[in-house]
């Protein structure tokens, strides 16, 4: 068997397969299916300073090749996640490698949340900073689509964090994804993850109404994979940061595409809703692929696309 051990920033992962934030709950929902230690990492749902109720329902609808969601980053807040029996303490007991997805509504909140996790880091392997959420204090603009504002958030988080690796999750809803990857690198990020969901909309033609209450939401699933692979490839060429690739990974072959395009590790997202064992199947496929192509280590195929 090939060596699946993956060096990602300062982390050493058992394998390159993680679960994407928002699609795996807080890990415990899937612990009944298999041992979470088999995964490279578990990325939990987004956490901000205080509890968040999310958006009105309906918040999810299925579309051709994927789904649209507007959950609204519902979450328990920092205190409950760090100390609540159904969150981090339980994941620690299970021995999972936990990456915390975090967000805020202002630059200051991002910094405060990051500092809190950095100070109480027992059981946390890294932070994934979601810069695609609404910036309420800037009139609803998204941090992730304004490179100046994105840089401010990354800089603030970097200054607040001394111990944990900082991964910046980029938005695909921009003209040039590499501009944001370069900004993350310039501001001291340890890694980037991409892509987040694509802005989308669906209409119920009989009711003549949007299919989700928020009107628009984030498109995920197999239909966005070609866009995601392209953006990972572009960022791999533009920066030296390790990349956590995601967006439409439904099987092992999809994951290998991301690795060849330049991702150091991958995240399985929407596929978890269809098949809870999807991440394990991806791990098995990568191992078989490496053996079939006579590779001794997964590192040999990262960015190995031949042109």
PDB file of C-alpha atoms in Angstrom:
ATOM      1  CA  UNK A   1       0.000   0.000   0.000  1.00  0.00           C
ATOM      2  CA  UNK A   2       1.172   3.502  -0.830  1.00  0.00           C
ATOM      3  CA  UNK A   3       1.905   6.040   1.901  1.00  0.00           C
ATOM      4  CA  UNK A   4      -1.126   8.323   2.244  1.00  0.00           C
ATOM      5  CA  UNK A   5       0.437  10.485   4.968  1.00  0.00           C
ATOM      6  CA  UNK A   6      -0.039  14.102   3.963  1.00  0.00           C
ATOM      7  CA  UNK A   7       1.942  17.162   5.026  1.00  0.00           C
ATOM      8  CA  UNK A   8      -0.466  20.098   5.006  1.00  0.00           C
ATOM      9  CA  UNK A   9       1.019  23.357   6.294  1.00  0.00           C
ATOM     10  CA  UNK A  10       2.364  22.363   9.729  1.00  0.00           C
ATOM     11  CA  UNK A  11      -0.054  19.434  10.031  1.00  0.00           C
ATOM     12  CA  UNK A  12       0.652  15.795   9.369  1.00  0.00           C
ATOM     13  CA  UNK A  13      -2.592  14.142   8.264  1.00  0.00           C
ATOM     14  CA  UNK A  14      -3.150  10.391   8.165  1.00  0.00           C
ATOM     15  CA  UNK A  15      -4.396  10.786   4.592  1.00  0.00           C
ATOM     16  CA  UNK A  16      -5.413  13.701   2.327  1.00  0.00           C
ATOM     17  CA  UNK A  17      -9.184  13.287   2.765  1.00  0.00           C
ATOM     18  CA  UNK A  18     -11.184  15.609   5.030  1.00  0.00           C
ATOM     19  CA  UNK A  19     -14.866  16.509   5.273  1.00  0.00           C
ATOM     20  CA  UNK A  20     -16.072  19.905   4.114  1.00  0.00           C
ATOM     21  CA  UNK A  21     -17.554  22.324   6.628  1.00  0.00           C
ATOM     22  CA  UNK A  22     -21.342  22.344   6.761  1.00  0.00           C
ATOM     23  CA  UNK A  23     -21.739  18.870   5.267  1.00  0.00           C
ATOM     24  CA  UNK A  24     -20.563  16.721   8.164  1.00  0.00           C
ATOM     25  CA  UNK A  25     -22.235  18.473  11.077  1.00  0.00           C
ATOM     26  CA  UNK A  26     -19.902  18.481  14.059  1.00  0.00           C
ATOM     27  CA  UNK A  27     -18.631  14.989  13.287  1.00  0.00           C
ATOM     28  CA  UNK A  28     -20.713  13.086  15.807  1.00  0.00           C
ATOM     29  CA  UNK A  29     -23.537  12.641  13.311  1.00  0.00           C
ATOM     30  CA  UNK A  30     -21.281  10.331  11.305  1.00  0.00           C
ATOM     31  CA  UNK A  31     -19.432   8.646  14.159  1.00  0.00           C
ATOM     32  CA  UNK A  32     -22.036   5.866  14.241  1.00  0.00           C
ATOM     33  CA  UNK A  33     -21.039   4.898  10.708  1.00  0.00           C
ATOM     34  CA  UNK A  34     -17.267   4.616  11.151  1.00  0.00           C
ATOM     35  CA  UNK A  35     -14.238   5.597  13.220  1.00  0.00           C
ATOM     36  CA  UNK A  36     -13.543   9.297  12.555  1.00  0.00           C
ATOM     37  CA  UNK A  37      -9.824   8.653  13.112  1.00  0.00           C
ATOM     38  CA  UNK A  38      -9.804   7.043   9.664  1.00  0.00           C
ATOM     39  CA  UNK A  39     -10.198  10.493   8.099  1.00  0.00           C
ATOM     40  CA  UNK A  40      -7.424  12.956   7.437  1.00  0.00           C
ATOM     41  CA  UNK A  41      -9.530  15.516   9.259  1.00  0.00           C
ATOM     42  CA  UNK A  42     -13.039  16.622  10.223  1.00  0.00           C
ATOM     43  CA  UNK A  43     -13.915  20.223   9.394  1.00  0.00           C
ATOM     44  CA  UNK A  44     -16.868  21.263  11.534  1.00  0.00           C
ATOM     45  CA  UNK A  45     -19.737  23.615  10.758  1.00  0.00           C
ATOM     46  CA  UNK A  46     -18.928  27.322  10.992  1.00  0.00           C
ATOM     47  CA  UNK A  47     -18.574  28.876  14.448  1.00  0.00           C
ATOM     48  CA  UNK A  48     -18.804  32.566  15.367  1.00  0.00           C
ATOM     49  CA  UNK A  49     -18.636  34.337  18.715  1.00  0.00           C
ATOM     50  CA  UNK A  50     -22.312  33.886  19.649  1.00  0.00           C
ATOM     51  CA  UNK A  51     -24.966  31.321  18.687  1.00  0.00           C
ATOM     52  CA  UNK A  52     -26.476  31.832  15.231  1.00  0.00           C
ATOM     53  CA  UNK A  53     -29.963  30.669  14.202  1.00  0.00           C
ATOM     54  CA  UNK A  54     -29.336  30.797  10.478  1.00  0.00           C
ATOM     55  CA  UNK A  55     -31.883  31.668   7.795  1.00  0.00           C
ATOM     56  CA  UNK A  56     -35.599  31.006   7.492  1.00  0.00           C
ATOM     57  CA  UNK A  57     -36.811  27.734   5.983  1.00  0.00           C
ATOM     58  CA  UNK A  58     -36.904  26.267   3.399  1.00  0.00           C
ATOM     59  CA  UNK A  59     -33.119  26.468   3.284  1.00  0.00           C
ATOM     60  CA  UNK A  60     -32.187  23.645   0.910  1.00  0.00           C
ATOM     61  CA  UNK A  61     -33.339  22.481  -2.502  1.00  0.00           C
ATOM     62  CA  UNK A  62     -32.069  19.858  -4.911  1.00  0.00           C
ATOM     63  CA  UNK A  63     -31.137  20.895  -8.454  1.00  0.00           C
ATOM     64  CA  UNK A  64     -29.653  19.077 -11.433  1.00  0.00           C
ATOM     65  CA  UNK A  65     -26.205  17.824 -10.466  1.00  0.00           C
ATOM     66  CA  UNK A  66     -26.250  19.232  -6.953  1.00  0.00           C
ATOM     67  CA  UNK A  67     -28.074  21.316  -4.378  1.00  0.00           C
ATOM     68  CA  UNK A  68     -28.597  24.918  -3.321  1.00  0.00           C
ATOM     69  CA  UNK A  69     -28.443  25.825   0.352  1.00  0.00           C
ATOM     70  CA  UNK A  70     -28.896  28.965   2.379  1.00  0.00           C
ATOM     71  CA  UNK A  71     -28.490  27.571   5.880  1.00  0.00           C
ATOM     72  CA  UNK A  72     -27.060  30.879   7.043  1.00  0.00           C
ATOM     73  CA  UNK A  73     -24.155  29.499   9.073  1.00  0.00           C
ATOM     74  CA  UNK A  74     -26.316  28.257  11.931  1.00  0.00           C
ATOM     75  CA  UNK A  75     -24.127  27.333  14.876  1.00  0.00           C
ATOM     76  CA  UNK A  76     -23.795  27.115  18.672  1.00  0.00           C
ATOM     77  CA  UNK A  77     -21.155  29.827  19.200  1.00  0.00           C
ATOM     78  CA  UNK A  78     -17.620  29.523  20.585  1.00  0.00           C
ATOM     79  CA  UNK A  79     -18.454  28.714  24.221  1.00  0.00           C
ATOM     80  CA  UNK A  80     -20.859  25.899  23.433  1.00  0.00           C
ATOM     81  CA  UNK A  81     -18.539  24.406  20.830  1.00  0.00           C
ATOM     82  CA  UNK A  82     -15.509  24.422  23.112  1.00  0.00           C
ATOM     83  CA  UNK A  83     -17.276  23.053  26.167  1.00  0.00           C
ATOM     84  CA  UNK A  84     -20.608  21.539  25.109  1.00  0.00           C
ATOM     85  CA  UNK A  85     -20.817  17.766  25.429  1.00  0.00           C
ATOM     86  CA  UNK A  86     -21.946  17.305  21.826  1.00  0.00           C
ATOM     87  CA  UNK A  87     -19.145  19.307  20.244  1.00  0.00           C
ATOM     88  CA  UNK A  88     -15.366  19.514  20.719  1.00  0.00           C
ATOM     89  CA  UNK A  89     -15.144  17.463  23.956  1.00  0.00           C
ATOM     90  CA  UNK A  90     -16.873  14.547  22.226  1.00  0.00           C
ATOM     91  CA  UNK A  91     -14.664  14.830  19.132  1.00  0.00           C
ATOM     92  CA  UNK A  92     -11.571  14.785  21.339  1.00  0.00           C
ATOM     93  CA  UNK A  93     -12.725  11.554  22.961  1.00  0.00           C
ATOM     94  CA  UNK A  94     -13.134  10.028  19.503  1.00  0.00           C
ATOM     95  CA  UNK A  95      -9.602  11.028  18.543  1.00  0.00           C
ATOM     96  CA  UNK A  96     -10.654  12.958  15.442  1.00  0.00           C
ATOM     97  CA  UNK A  97      -8.346  15.491  13.811  1.00  0.00           C
ATOM     98  CA  UNK A  98     -10.516  18.596  14.155  1.00  0.00           C
ATOM     99  CA  UNK A  99     -10.292  21.662  11.927  1.00  0.00           C
ATOM    100  CA  UNK A 100     -12.600  24.458  13.077  1.00  0.00           C
ATOM    101  CA  UNK A 101     -14.352  26.539  10.462  1.00  0.00           C
ATOM    102  CA  UNK A 102     -14.914  30.038  11.882  1.00  0.00           C
ATOM    103  CA  UNK A 103     -16.460  33.309  10.776  1.00  0.00           C
ATOM    104  CA  UNK A 104     -17.502  36.755  11.910  1.00  0.00           C
ATOM    105  CA  UNK A 105     -19.543  39.770  10.879  1.00  0.00           C
ATOM    106  CA  UNK A 106     -16.703  42.269  11.327  1.00  0.00           C
ATOM    107  CA  UNK A 107     -12.923  42.280  11.226  1.00  0.00           C
ATOM    108  CA  UNK A 108     -12.842  42.582  14.994  1.00  0.00           C
ATOM    109  CA  UNK A 109     -15.107  39.586  15.501  1.00  0.00           C
ATOM    110  CA  UNK A 110     -12.961  37.452  13.201  1.00  0.00           C
ATOM    111  CA  UNK A 111      -9.904  38.358  15.263  1.00  0.00           C
ATOM    112  CA  UNK A 112     -11.677  37.744  18.586  1.00  0.00           C
ATOM    113  CA  UNK A 113     -13.003  34.322  17.553  1.00  0.00           C
ATOM    114  CA  UNK A 114      -9.630  33.280  16.145  1.00  0.00           C
ATOM    115  CA  UNK A 115      -7.840  34.390  19.326  1.00  0.00           C
ATOM    116  CA  UNK A 116     -10.285  32.441  21.478  1.00  0.00           C
ATOM    117  CA  UNK A 117      -9.734  29.221  19.556  1.00  0.00           C
ATOM    118  CA  UNK A 118      -5.988  29.782  19.532  1.00  0.00           C
ATOM    119  CA  UNK A 119      -5.943  30.223  23.310  1.00  0.00           C
ATOM    120  CA  UNK A 120      -8.126  27.161  23.990  1.00  0.00           C
ATOM    121  CA  UNK A 121      -6.652  24.980  21.277  1.00  0.00           C
ATOM    122  CA  UNK A 122      -6.609  21.583  22.987  1.00  0.00           C
ATOM    123  CA  UNK A 123      -8.150  19.177  20.478  1.00  0.00           C
ATOM    124  CA  UNK A 124      -8.063  21.671  17.590  1.00  0.00           C
ATOM    125  CA  UNK A 125      -5.605  21.037  14.753  1.00  0.00           C
ATOM    126  CA  UNK A 126      -6.207  24.166  12.641  1.00  0.00           C
ATOM    127  CA  UNK A 127      -8.589  27.009  11.817  1.00  0.00           C
ATOM    128  CA  UNK A 128     -10.399  27.354   8.507  1.00  0.00           C
ATOM    129  CA  UNK A 129     -11.401  31.000   8.178  1.00  0.00           C
ATOM    130  CA  UNK A 130     -14.528  31.486   6.083  1.00  0.00           C
ATOM    131  CA  UNK A 131     -14.247  34.908   4.467  1.00  0.00           C
ATOM    132  CA  UNK A 132     -17.397  34.498   2.384  1.00  0.00           C
ATOM    133  CA  UNK A 133     -19.953  35.524   5.001  1.00  0.00           C
ATOM    134  CA  UNK A 134     -21.823  38.879   4.960  1.00  0.00           C
ATOM    135  CA  UNK A 135     -19.968  41.891   6.304  1.00  0.00           C
ATOM    136  CA  UNK A 136     -22.810  43.566   8.142  1.00  0.00           C
ATOM    137  CA  UNK A 137     -20.804  46.641   9.122  1.00  0.00           C
ATOM    138  CA  UNK A 138     -19.838  47.265   5.492  1.00  0.00           C
ATOM    139  CA  UNK A 139     -23.379  47.271   4.180  1.00  0.00           C
ATOM    140  CA  UNK A 140     -23.734  43.554   3.500  1.00  0.00           C
ATOM    141  CA  UNK A 141     -20.753  43.207   1.185  1.00  0.00           C
ATOM    142  CA  UNK A 142     -18.909  39.891   1.328  1.00  0.00           C
ATOM    143  CA  UNK A 143     -15.361  39.902   2.650  1.00  0.00           C
ATOM    144  CA  UNK A 144     -14.529  37.156   0.217  1.00  0.00           C
ATOM    145  CA  UNK A 145     -15.328  39.169  -2.907  1.00  0.00           C
ATOM    146  CA  UNK A 146     -13.452  42.354  -1.974  1.00  0.00           C
ATOM    147  CA  UNK A 147      -9.713  41.756  -1.946  1.00  0.00           C
ATOM    148  CA  UNK A 148      -9.008  44.778   0.264  1.00  0.00           C
ATOM    149  CA  UNK A 149     -11.505  43.662   2.900  1.00  0.00           C
ATOM    150  CA  UNK A 150     -10.343  40.053   2.601  1.00  0.00           C
ATOM    151  CA  UNK A 151      -6.784  41.179   3.280  1.00  0.00           C
ATOM    152  CA  UNK A 152      -7.916  43.087   6.388  1.00  0.00           C
ATOM    153  CA  UNK A 153      -9.606  39.996   7.819  1.00  0.00           C
ATOM    154  CA  UNK A 154      -6.684  37.699   7.063  1.00  0.00           C
ATOM    155  CA  UNK A 155      -4.238  40.181   8.583  1.00  0.00           C
ATOM    156  CA  UNK A 156      -6.343  40.519  11.738  1.00  0.00           C
ATOM    157  CA  UNK A 157      -6.682  36.756  12.157  1.00  0.00           C
ATOM    158  CA  UNK A 158      -2.989  36.215  11.520  1.00  0.00           C
ATOM    159  CA  UNK A 159      -2.112  38.749  14.217  1.00  0.00           C
ATOM    160  CA  UNK A 160      -4.516  37.077  16.652  1.00  0.00           C
ATOM    161  CA  UNK A 161      -3.278  33.511  16.115  1.00  0.00           C
ATOM    162  CA  UNK A 162       0.089  32.261  17.353  1.00  0.00           C
ATOM    163  CA  UNK A 163      -0.319  28.493  17.651  1.00  0.00           C
ATOM    164  CA  UNK A 164      -2.814  27.124  15.127  1.00  0.00           C
ATOM    165  CA  UNK A 165      -2.351  26.909  11.349  1.00  0.00           C
ATOM    166  CA  UNK A 166      -4.605  29.385   9.534  1.00  0.00           C
ATOM    167  CA  UNK A 167      -6.422  28.185   6.412  1.00  0.00           C
ATOM    168  CA  UNK A 168      -8.327  30.821   4.417  1.00  0.00           C
ATOM    169  CA  UNK A 169     -11.465  29.594   2.639  1.00  0.00           C
ATOM    170  CA  UNK A 170     -11.892  31.489  -0.610  1.00  0.00           C
ATOM    171  CA  UNK A 171     -15.064  32.424  -2.461  1.00  0.00           C
ATOM    172  CA  UNK A 172     -15.401  31.385  -6.130  1.00  0.00           C
ATOM    173  CA  UNK A 173     -17.751  34.292  -6.802  1.00  0.00           C
ATOM    174  CA  UNK A 174     -14.953  36.522  -8.043  1.00  0.00           C
ATOM    175  CA  UNK A 175     -13.405  37.431 -11.391  1.00  0.00           C
ATOM    176  CA  UNK A 176      -9.861  36.326 -10.522  1.00  0.00           C
ATOM    177  CA  UNK A 177      -9.454  33.733  -7.760  1.00  0.00           C
ATOM    178  CA  UNK A 178      -5.663  34.047  -7.863  1.00  0.00           C
ATOM    179  CA  UNK A 179      -5.878  37.649  -6.667  1.00  0.00           C
ATOM    180  CA  UNK A 180      -7.384  36.414  -3.395  1.00  0.00           C
ATOM    181  CA  UNK A 181      -4.939  33.511  -3.123  1.00  0.00           C
ATOM    182  CA  UNK A 182      -2.047  35.969  -3.448  1.00  0.00           C
ATOM    183  CA  UNK A 183      -3.625  38.210  -0.809  1.00  0.00           C
ATOM    184  CA  UNK A 184      -3.880  35.253   1.587  1.00  0.00           C
ATOM    185  CA  UNK A 185      -0.231  34.408   0.978  1.00  0.00           C
ATOM    186  CA  UNK A 186       0.870  38.020   1.408  1.00  0.00           C
ATOM    187  CA  UNK A 187      -0.968  38.348   4.735  1.00  0.00           C
ATOM    188  CA  UNK A 188       0.646  35.244   6.210  1.00  0.00           C
ATOM    189  CA  UNK A 189      -1.947  32.506   5.763  1.00  0.00           C
ATOM    190  CA  UNK A 190      -0.612  28.974   6.165  1.00  0.00           C
ATOM    191  CA  UNK A 191      -2.922  27.479   3.534  1.00  0.00           C
ATOM    192  CA  UNK A 192      -6.020  28.153   1.456  1.00  0.00           C
ATOM    193  CA  UNK A 193      -9.150  26.095   0.838  1.00  0.00           C
ATOM    194  CA  UNK A 194     -11.310  26.343  -2.264  1.00  0.00           C
ATOM    195  CA  UNK A 195     -13.886  26.453  -3.503  1.00  0.00           C
ATOM    196  CA  UNK A 196     -16.830  27.550  -1.439  1.00  0.00           C
ATOM    197  CA  UNK A 197     -20.280  27.371  -3.039  1.00  0.00           C
ATOM    198  CA  UNK A 198     -21.278  29.287  -6.166  1.00  0.00           C
ATOM    199  CA  UNK A 199     -24.052  31.871  -5.833  1.00  0.00           C
ATOM    200  CA  UNK A 200     -27.216  30.416  -7.342  1.00  0.00           C
ATOM    201  CA  UNK A 201     -31.017  30.514  -7.473  1.00  0.00           C
ATOM    202  CA  UNK A 202     -33.906  28.157  -8.253  1.00  0.00           C
ATOM    203  CA  UNK A 203     -37.605  28.964  -8.872  1.00  0.00           C
ATOM    204  CA  UNK A 204     -40.742  26.898  -8.295  1.00  0.00           C
ATOM    205  CA  UNK A 205     -42.582  27.661 -11.526  1.00  0.00           C
ATOM    206  CA  UNK A 206     -45.982  26.494 -10.235  1.00  0.00           C
ATOM    207  CA  UNK A 207     -45.856  28.698  -7.164  1.00  0.00           C
ATOM    208  CA  UNK A 208     -43.851  31.384  -8.999  1.00  0.00           C
ATOM    209  CA  UNK A 209     -41.673  31.699  -5.938  1.00  0.00           C
ATOM    210  CA  UNK A 210     -38.007  31.066  -5.076  1.00  0.00           C
ATOM    211  CA  UNK A 211     -37.433  27.496  -3.896  1.00  0.00           C
ATOM    212  CA  UNK A 212     -35.560  28.691  -0.793  1.00  0.00           C
ATOM    213  CA  UNK A 213     -36.659  31.447   1.565  1.00  0.00           C
ATOM    214  CA  UNK A 214     -33.417  33.396   1.195  1.00  0.00           C
ATOM    215  CA  UNK A 215     -34.082  33.613  -2.585  1.00  0.00           C
ATOM    216  CA  UNK A 216     -30.437  32.889  -3.451  1.00  0.00           C
ATOM    217  CA  UNK A 217     -28.046  30.400  -1.939  1.00  0.00           C
ATOM    218  CA  UNK A 218     -24.875  28.414  -2.504  1.00  0.00           C
ATOM    219  CA  UNK A 219     -24.663  25.812  -5.269  1.00  0.00           C
ATOM    220  CA  UNK A 220     -22.665  22.679  -4.439  1.00  0.00           C
ATOM    221  CA  UNK A 221     -22.349  19.143  -5.724  1.00  0.00           C
ATOM    222  CA  UNK A 222     -20.982  17.422  -8.812  1.00  0.00           C
ATOM    223  CA  UNK A 223     -22.047  20.240 -11.132  1.00  0.00           C
ATOM    224  CA  UNK A 224     -19.435  22.655  -9.740  1.00  0.00           C
ATOM    225  CA  UNK A 225     -16.448  20.286  -9.882  1.00  0.00           C
ATOM    226  CA  UNK A 226     -14.983  21.508 -13.209  1.00  0.00           C
ATOM    227  CA  UNK A 227     -15.020  25.086 -11.913  1.00  0.00           C
ATOM    228  CA  UNK A 228     -13.381  24.014  -8.658  1.00  0.00           C
ATOM    229  CA  UNK A 229     -10.648  21.992 -10.383  1.00  0.00           C
ATOM    230  CA  UNK A 230      -9.855  24.952 -12.625  1.00  0.00           C
ATOM    231  CA  UNK A 231      -9.560  27.337  -9.688  1.00  0.00           C
ATOM    232  CA  UNK A 232      -7.361  24.936  -7.702  1.00  0.00           C
ATOM    233  CA  UNK A 233      -5.088  24.605 -10.732  1.00  0.00           C
ATOM    234  CA  UNK A 234      -4.866  28.389 -11.140  1.00  0.00           C
ATOM    235  CA  UNK A 235      -4.071  28.961  -7.470  1.00  0.00           C
ATOM    236  CA  UNK A 236      -1.477  26.181  -7.438  1.00  0.00           C
ATOM    237  CA  UNK A 237       0.318  28.020 -10.226  1.00  0.00           C
ATOM    238  CA  UNK A 238      -0.066  31.413  -8.543  1.00  0.00           C
ATOM    239  CA  UNK A 239       1.017  30.753  -4.925  1.00  0.00           C
ATOM    240  CA  UNK A 240       3.166  28.405  -2.887  1.00  0.00           C
ATOM    241  CA  UNK A 241       0.560  27.805  -0.188  1.00  0.00           C
ATOM    242  CA  UNK A 242      -0.822  24.290   0.266  1.00  0.00           C
ATOM    243  CA  UNK A 243      -4.369  23.990  -1.055  1.00  0.00           C
ATOM    244  CA  UNK A 244      -7.323  22.137   0.413  1.00  0.00           C
ATOM    245  CA  UNK A 245      -9.375  21.384  -2.695  1.00  0.00           C
ATOM    246  CA  UNK A 246     -13.132  20.879  -2.669  1.00  0.00           C
ATOM    247  CA  UNK A 247     -16.234  21.355  -4.745  1.00  0.00           C
ATOM    248  CA  UNK A 248     -18.170  18.472  -6.216  1.00  0.00           C
ATOM    249  CA  UNK A 249     -16.003  15.566  -5.101  1.00  0.00           C
ATOM    250  CA  UNK A 250     -18.348  12.598  -5.380  1.00  0.00           C
ATOM    251  CA  UNK A 251     -15.878   9.746  -5.785  1.00  0.00           C
ATOM    252  CA  UNK A 252     -12.202   8.901  -5.613  1.00  0.00           C
ATOM    253  CA  UNK A 253     -11.532   9.798  -9.231  1.00  0.00           C
ATOM    254  CA  UNK A 254     -12.785  13.326  -8.537  1.00  0.00           C
ATOM    255  CA  UNK A 255     -10.366  13.627  -5.618  1.00  0.00           C
ATOM    256  CA  UNK A 256      -7.430  12.501  -7.756  1.00  0.00           C
ATOM    257  CA  UNK A 257      -8.296  15.255 -10.266  1.00  0.00           C
ATOM    258  CA  UNK A 258      -7.924  17.827  -7.511  1.00  0.00           C
ATOM    259  CA  UNK A 259      -4.614  16.359  -6.359  1.00  0.00           C
ATOM    260  CA  UNK A 260      -3.210  16.347  -9.892  1.00  0.00           C
ATOM    261  CA  UNK A 261      -4.377  19.960 -10.305  1.00  0.00           C
ATOM    262  CA  UNK A 262      -2.344  20.967  -7.265  1.00  0.00           C
ATOM    263  CA  UNK A 263      -4.389  20.336  -4.138  1.00  0.00           C
ATOM    264  CA  UNK A 264      -2.384  18.961  -1.226  1.00  0.00           C
ATOM    265  CA  UNK A 265      -5.522  17.580   0.424  1.00  0.00           C
ATOM    266  CA  UNK A 266      -9.228  17.436  -0.408  1.00  0.00           C
ATOM    267  CA  UNK A 267     -12.607  17.808   1.275  1.00  0.00           C
ATOM    268  CA  UNK A 268     -15.683  15.720   0.556  1.00  0.00           C
ATOM    269  CA  UNK A 269     -18.832  17.802   0.928  1.00  0.00           C
ATOM    270  CA  UNK A 270     -22.268  17.309  -0.605  1.00  0.00           C
ATOM    271  CA  UNK A 271     -21.529  13.636  -1.294  1.00  0.00           C
ATOM    272  CA  UNK A 272     -21.803  13.025   2.465  1.00  0.00           C
ATOM    273  CA  UNK A 273     -25.542  13.660   2.233  1.00  0.00           C
ATOM    274  CA  UNK A 274     -25.891  10.943  -0.399  1.00  0.00           C
ATOM    275  CA  UNK A 275     -23.502   8.389   1.064  1.00  0.00           C
ATOM    276  CA  UNK A 276     -22.093   8.727   4.588  1.00  0.00           C
ATOM    277  CA  UNK A 277     -19.255   6.400   3.603  1.00  0.00           C
ATOM    278  CA  UNK A 278     -18.162   8.600   0.688  1.00  0.00           C
ATOM    279  CA  UNK A 279     -14.946   9.871   2.359  1.00  0.00           C
ATOM    280  CA  UNK A 280     -13.766   6.327   3.120  1.00  0.00           C
ATOM    281  CA  UNK A 281     -14.454   5.266  -0.467  1.00  0.00           C
ATOM    282  CA  UNK A 282     -12.385   8.223  -1.658  1.00  0.00           C
ATOM    283  CA  UNK A 283      -9.491   7.156   0.582  1.00  0.00           C
ATOM    284  CA  UNK A 284      -9.640   3.595  -0.768  1.00  0.00           C
ATOM    285  CA  UNK A 285      -9.694   4.794  -4.376  1.00  0.00           C
ATOM    286  CA  UNK A 286      -6.685   7.070  -3.887  1.00  0.00           C
ATOM    287  CA  UNK A 287      -4.740   4.178  -2.402  1.00  0.00           C
ATOM    288  CA  UNK A 288      -5.691   1.868  -5.289  1.00  0.00           C
ATOM    289  CA  UNK A 289      -4.839   4.580  -7.836  1.00  0.00           C
ATOM    290  CA  UNK A 290      -1.394   5.098  -6.337  1.00  0.00           C
ATOM    291  CA  UNK A 291      -0.710   1.360  -6.358  1.00  0.00           C
ATOM    292  CA  UNK A 292      -1.955   0.997  -9.929  1.00  0.00           C
ATOM    293  CA  UNK A 293       0.314   3.795 -11.115  1.00  0.00           C
ATOM    294  CA  UNK A 294       3.264   2.546  -9.026  1.00  0.00           C
ATOM    295  CA  UNK A 295       3.451   5.599  -6.769  1.00  0.00           C
ATOM    296  CA  UNK A 296       4.909   5.060  -3.316  1.00  0.00           C
ATOM    297  CA  UNK A 297       3.373   8.183  -1.792  1.00  0.00           C
ATOM    298  CA  UNK A 298       0.400  10.467  -2.378  1.00  0.00           C
ATOM    299  CA  UNK A 299       2.844  13.374  -2.471  1.00  0.00           C
ATOM    300  CA  UNK A 300       4.053  12.113  -5.868  1.00  0.00           C
ATOM    301  CA  UNK A 301       0.805  13.073  -7.599  1.00  0.00           C
ATOM    302  CA  UNK A 302       0.232  16.502  -6.051  1.00  0.00           C
ATOM    303  CA  UNK A 303       0.409  19.004  -8.901  1.00  0.00           C
ATOM    304  CA  UNK A 304       1.590  16.243 -11.245  1.00  0.00           C
ATOM    305  CA  UNK A 305      -0.673  17.265 -14.134  1.00  0.00           C
ATOM    306  CA  UNK A 306       1.139  16.798 -17.451  1.00  0.00           C
ATOM    307  CA  UNK A 307       0.514  19.394 -20.158  1.00  0.00           C
TER     308      UNK A 307
END
